[in-house]
CSV table of C-alpha atoms in Angstrom, one decimal:
chain,number,residue,atom,x,y,z
H,1,MET,CA,9.3,-4.8,-22.9
H,2,SER,CA,7.2,-4.7,-26.1
H,3,ASN,CA,3.6,-3.6,-26.3
H,4,ALA,CA,2.6,-7.2,-27.0
H,5,GLU,CA,4.2,-8.3,-23.8
H,6,LYS,CA,2.5,-5.5,-21.9
H,7,LYS,CA,-0.9,-6.3,-23.3
H,8,VAL,CA,-3.4,-7.6,-20.8
H,9,PRO,CA,-4.8,-11.1,-21.6
H,10,ALA,CA,-8.3,-11.1,-23.0
H,11,ALA,CA,-9.8,-13.0,-20.1
H,12,GLU,CA,-8.2,-10.7,-17.5
H,13,HIS,CA,-9.4,-7.6,-19.5
H,14,ALA,CA,-12.9,-9.0,-19.5
H,15,TYR,CA,-12.7,-9.8,-15.8
H,16,LEU,CA,-11.5,-6.3,-14.8
H,17,THR,CA,-13.9,-4.5,-17.1
H,18,ILE,CA,-17.0,-6.4,-16.0
H,19,ARG,CA,-16.0,-6.3,-12.3
H,20,ALA,CA,-15.5,-2.5,-12.5
H,21,ALA,CA,-18.9,-2.1,-14.1
H,22,ILE,CA,-20.5,-4.1,-11.3
H,23,VAL,CA,-18.7,-2.3,-8.5
H,24,SER,CA,-19.5,1.1,-10.0
H,25,GLY,CA,-23.1,0.2,-10.4
H,26,ASP,CA,-23.1,0.5,-14.2
H,27,LEU,CA,-24.2,-3.1,-14.1
H,28,PRO,CA,-26.8,-2.9,-11.3
H,29,GLU,CA,-27.9,-5.8,-9.0
H,30,GLY,CA,-30.1,-8.3,-10.7
H,31,GLU,CA,-29.0,-7.2,-14.2
H,32,ARG,CA,-29.0,-10.2,-16.6
H,33,LEU,CA,-25.6,-10.8,-18.2
H,34,VAL,CA,-25.7,-11.8,-21.9
H,35,GLU,CA,-22.5,-13.2,-23.2
H,36,GLU,CA,-23.1,-12.2,-26.8
H,37,ARG,CA,-23.8,-8.6,-25.7
H,38,LEU,CA,-20.8,-8.4,-23.5
H,39,SER,CA,-18.7,-9.9,-26.3
H,40,GLU,CA,-19.8,-7.2,-28.7
H,41,ASP,CA,-19.4,-4.4,-26.1
H,42,LEU,CA,-15.8,-5.4,-25.2
H,43,GLY,CA,-14.8,-6.5,-28.6
H,44,LEU,CA,-13.8,-9.9,-27.4
H,45,SER,CA,-14.7,-13.5,-28.3
H,46,ARG,CA,-17.1,-15.5,-26.1
H,47,THR,CA,-14.4,-17.6,-24.5
H,48,PRO,CA,-12.7,-14.8,-22.4
H,49,ILE,CA,-16.2,-13.5,-21.4
H,50,ARG,CA,-17.1,-17.0,-20.1
H,51,ASP,CA,-13.8,-17.2,-18.2
H,52,ALA,CA,-14.5,-13.8,-16.6
H,53,ILE,CA,-18.0,-14.7,-15.7
H,54,ARG,CA,-16.9,-18.0,-14.1
H,55,ARG,CA,-14.3,-16.1,-12.0
H,56,LEU,CA,-16.7,-13.4,-11.0
H,57,THR,CA,-19.2,-16.1,-10.0
H,58,LEU,CA,-16.7,-17.7,-7.7
H,59,GLU,CA,-16.0,-14.3,-6.1
H,60,GLY,CA,-19.6,-13.6,-5.5
H,61,PHE,CA,-20.1,-10.7,-8.0
H,62,ILE,CA,-22.3,-12.8,-10.3
H,63,GLU,CA,-24.9,-15.6,-9.6
H,64,ARG,CA,-26.2,-18.3,-11.8
H,65,GLN,CA,-29.9,-18.9,-12.5
H,66,GLU,CA,-31.6,-21.7,-14.3
H,67,GLY,CA,-29.7,-23.2,-17.1
H,68,TYR,CA,-26.8,-21.0,-18.3
H,69,LYS,CA,-28.3,-17.7,-17.3
H,70,THR,CA,-26.3,-15.4,-15.1
H,71,ARG,CA,-27.0,-12.0,-13.4
H,72,VAL,CA,-25.3,-9.5,-11.2
H,73,ALA,CA,-25.6,-10.8,-7.7
H,74,THR,CA,-28.0,-9.3,-5.2
H,75,PHE,CA,-27.3,-9.0,-1.5
H,76,PRO,CA,-30.4,-9.5,0.7
H,77,VAL,CA,-30.0,-7.9,4.1
H,78,ASP,CA,-30.4,-11.2,6.0
H,79,GLU,CA,-27.7,-12.8,3.8
H,80,MET,CA,-25.4,-9.9,4.4
H,81,GLU,CA,-25.9,-10.1,8.2
H,82,GLN,CA,-25.1,-13.8,8.2
H,83,THR,CA,-21.9,-13.3,6.1
H,84,PHE,CA,-20.6,-10.6,8.5
H,85,HIS,CA,-21.5,-12.6,11.6
H,86,ILE,CA,-19.6,-15.6,10.3
H,87,ARG,CA,-16.7,-13.4,9.3
H,88,GLN,CA,-16.7,-11.8,12.8
H,89,PHE,CA,-16.3,-15.2,14.4
H,90,LEU,CA,-13.7,-16.6,12.0
H,91,GLU,CA,-11.6,-13.5,11.5
H,92,SER,CA,-11.4,-12.6,15.2
H,93,TYR,CA,-10.1,-16.2,15.8
H,94,ALA,CA,-7.7,-15.8,12.9
H,95,ALA,CA,-6.4,-12.5,14.4
H,96,GLU,CA,-5.9,-14.2,17.8
H,97,ARG,CA,-3.9,-17.0,16.3
H,98,ALA,CA,-1.9,-14.6,14.2
H,99,ALA,CA,-0.9,-12.6,17.3
H,100,ARG,CA,0.4,-15.8,18.7
H,101,LEU,CA,2.2,-17.1,15.6
H,102,ALA,CA,3.3,-14.2,13.5
H,103,THR,CA,6.9,-13.9,12.6
H,104,GLU,CA,8.7,-10.5,12.1
H,105,GLU,CA,8.3,-11.1,8.3
H,106,ASP,CA,4.6,-11.7,8.7
H,107,ILE,CA,4.2,-8.6,10.8
H,108,SER,CA,6.1,-6.5,8.2
H,109,ALA,CA,3.8,-7.8,5.4
H,110,ILE,CA,0.7,-7.0,7.4
H,111,ARG,CA,1.9,-3.6,8.4
H,112,ALA,CA,2.8,-2.7,4.8
H,113,LEU,CA,-0.8,-3.4,3.7
H,114,SER,CA,-2.2,-1.4,6.7
H,115,ASP,CA,0.1,1.5,5.8
H,116,GLU,CA,-1.0,1.4,2.2
H,117,ILE,CA,-4.7,1.6,3.3
H,118,ASN,CA,-4.0,4.5,5.7
H,119,ARG,CA,-1.9,6.3,3.1
H,120,LEU,CA,-4.6,6.3,0.5
H,121,THR,CA,-7.5,7.1,2.9
H,122,PRO,CA,-9.6,9.0,2.3
H,123,PRO,CA,-9.5,8.0,-1.4
H,124,LYS,CA,-9.2,10.8,-4.0
H,125,SER,CA,-9.8,8.8,-7.2
H,126,VAL,CA,-11.2,5.6,-8.6
H,127,GLU,CA,-7.7,4.2,-8.6
H,128,ASP,CA,-7.3,5.0,-4.9
H,129,TYR,CA,-10.5,3.0,-4.2
H,130,GLN,CA,-9.2,0.1,-6.3
H,131,ARG,CA,-5.9,0.1,-4.5
H,132,ILE,CA,-7.5,0.4,-1.0
H,133,SER,CA,-9.9,-2.4,-1.8
H,134,ALA,CA,-7.1,-4.7,-3.1
H,135,ALA,CA,-5.0,-3.9,0.0
H,136,ASN,CA,-8.0,-4.5,2.3
H,137,GLU,CA,-8.6,-7.9,0.8
H,138,ALA,CA,-4.9,-8.8,1.0
H,139,PHE,CA,-4.7,-7.6,4.6
H,140,HIS,CA,-7.5,-9.9,5.7
H,141,ARG,CA,-6.3,-12.9,3.7
H,142,LYS,CA,-2.8,-12.4,5.1
H,143,ILE,CA,-4.0,-12.6,8.7
H,144,VAL,CA,-5.8,-15.8,7.9
H,145,GLU,CA,-2.7,-17.2,6.3
H,146,VAL,CA,-0.6,-16.2,9.3
H,147,SER,CA,-3.0,-18.0,11.6
H,148,ARG,CA,-1.5,-21.2,10.0
H,149,SER,CA,-4.8,-23.2,10.1
H,150,PRO,CA,-5.8,-25.0,6.9
H,151,ARG,CA,-9.2,-25.6,8.3
H,152,LEU,CA,-9.8,-22.0,9.1
H,153,THR,CA,-8.5,-21.0,5.7
H,154,ALA,CA,-11.0,-23.3,4.1
H,155,HIS,CA,-13.9,-21.8,6.1
H,156,MET,CA,-12.7,-18.2,5.3
H,157,THR,CA,-12.5,-18.9,1.6
H,158,MET,CA,-16.2,-19.7,1.7
H,159,ALA,CA,-17.2,-16.9,4.1
H,160,PHE,CA,-15.2,-14.0,2.6
H,161,ASP,CA,-17.5,-12.7,-0.1
H,162,ILE,CA,-15.3,-10.4,-2.2
H,163,GLY,CA,-18.2,-9.1,-4.2
H,164,MET,CA,-20.1,-8.0,-1.2
H,165,VAL,CA,-17.2,-6.4,0.5
H,166,ASP,CA,-15.9,-4.6,-2.5
H,167,ARG,CA,-19.3,-3.2,-3.6
H,168,THR,CA,-20.3,-1.9,-0.2
H,169,TYR,CA,-16.8,-0.5,0.4
H,170,ARG,CA,-17.3,2.0,-2.4
H,171,ARG,CA,-20.4,3.3,-0.6
H,172,TYR,CA,-18.6,4.0,2.8
H,173,SER,CA,-18.7,7.6,4.0
H,174,GLU,CA,-15.3,9.3,4.4
H,175,GLU,CA,-15.7,9.0,8.2
H,176,GLU,CA,-16.3,5.2,7.8
H,177,LEU,CA,-13.3,4.8,5.6
H,178,VAL,CA,-11.0,6.7,8.0
H,179,ARG,CA,-12.3,4.6,10.9
H,180,SER,CA,-11.7,1.4,9.0
H,181,ALA,CA,-8.2,2.4,8.2
H,182,LYS,CA,-7.5,3.1,11.9
H,183,HIS,CA,-8.9,-0.3,12.7
H,184,HIS,CA,-6.4,-1.9,10.3
H,185,ARG,CA,-3.6,-0.1,12.1
H,186,GLU,CA,-4.8,-1.2,15.6
H,187,ILE,CA,-5.2,-4.9,14.4
H,188,THR,CA,-1.6,-4.7,13.1
H,189,ASP,CA,-0.3,-3.2,16.4
H,190,ALA,CA,-2.0,-6.0,18.3
H,191,ILE,CA,-0.5,-8.7,16.2
H,192,ALA,CA,2.9,-7.0,16.4
H,193,ALA,CA,2.6,-6.9,20.2
H,194,HIS,CA,1.7,-10.6,20.2
H,195,ALA,CA,-1.4,-9.7,22.2
H,196,PRO,CA,-4.0,-12.3,21.2
H,197,ASP,CA,-6.9,-10.9,23.3
H,198,TRP,CA,-6.3,-7.4,21.9
H,199,ALA,CA,-6.1,-8.7,18.3
H,200,ARG,CA,-9.3,-10.7,18.7
H,201,ALA,CA,-11.2,-7.6,20.2
H,202,ALA,CA,-9.8,-5.3,17.5
H,203,MET,CA,-10.9,-7.6,14.7
H,204,GLN,CA,-14.3,-8.0,16.2
H,205,THR,CA,-14.8,-4.3,16.4
H,206,HIS,CA,-13.5,-3.9,12.8
H,207,VAL,CA,-15.8,-6.5,11.3
H,208,ARG,CA,-18.8,-5.3,13.3
H,209,ALA,CA,-18.2,-1.7,12.1
H,210,ALA,CA,-18.0,-2.9,8.6
H,211,GLU,CA,-21.3,-4.7,8.9
H,212,VAL,CA,-23.0,-1.5,10.2
H,213,ALA,CA,-21.4,0.5,7.3
H,214,ALA,CA,-22.5,-2.0,4.8
H,215,ALA,CA,-26.1,-2.1,6.1
H,216,ARG,CA,-26.2,1.7,5.9
H,217,SER,CA,-24.9,1.7,2.4
H,218,LEU,CA,-27.6,-0.9,1.3
H,219,ARG,CA,-30.4,1.1,2.9
H,220,SER,CA,-29.1,4.2,1.2
H,221,ALA,CA,-28.9,2.5,-2.2
H,222,ASP,CA,-32.5,1.1,-1.7
H,223,SER,CA,-33.9,4.6,-0.8
H,224,SER,CA,-32.2,6.1,-3.9
H,225,THR,CA,-33.9,3.7,-6.2
H,226,SER,CA,-37.3,3.8,-4.6
């Protein structure tokens, strides 16, 4: 394969670079995003920058203000609590349905993602964090997919704020990351056992623990900037 074939498309490069800057905190919450400045910094035209901003807005990393102004999204505590409460209800129901409906192929796919998370936990590099975060997102989406409910999928698409989950995930303590990885394994075991009540309870515990960890990380971030 030639270097030209391996080259990442401009819009994808812009998306990954801006997303990484937001997740790492190099672009802090509330920071205004100026297309011209981003274009100069990344050495790209305005078109891929706009495409990246549009995608990151849909994922919850960026929010629009009046006119065409955009800024890095902020996560008020009350909004975060609402998001996790909705997720707890929807995802526990998805896990329950998945435990009833999962095929062996579904279970293998879910277990592979859980194993990936456990193998990389605790993370030892930025790349590990990225791979865990990607596997975590895929794990939760796969369970919703296996629930085989288009209506539930539509609700989860609105409730699952990738930006919030990804940014708070980076602030988890090692103990919280290890606990989260174990939760993924238990949820997988419950689905593999076709035990709906167990799967529901395991997912409720997992999302609730994630909410507590996210709240702690936000308090920690607030105290460090005050």
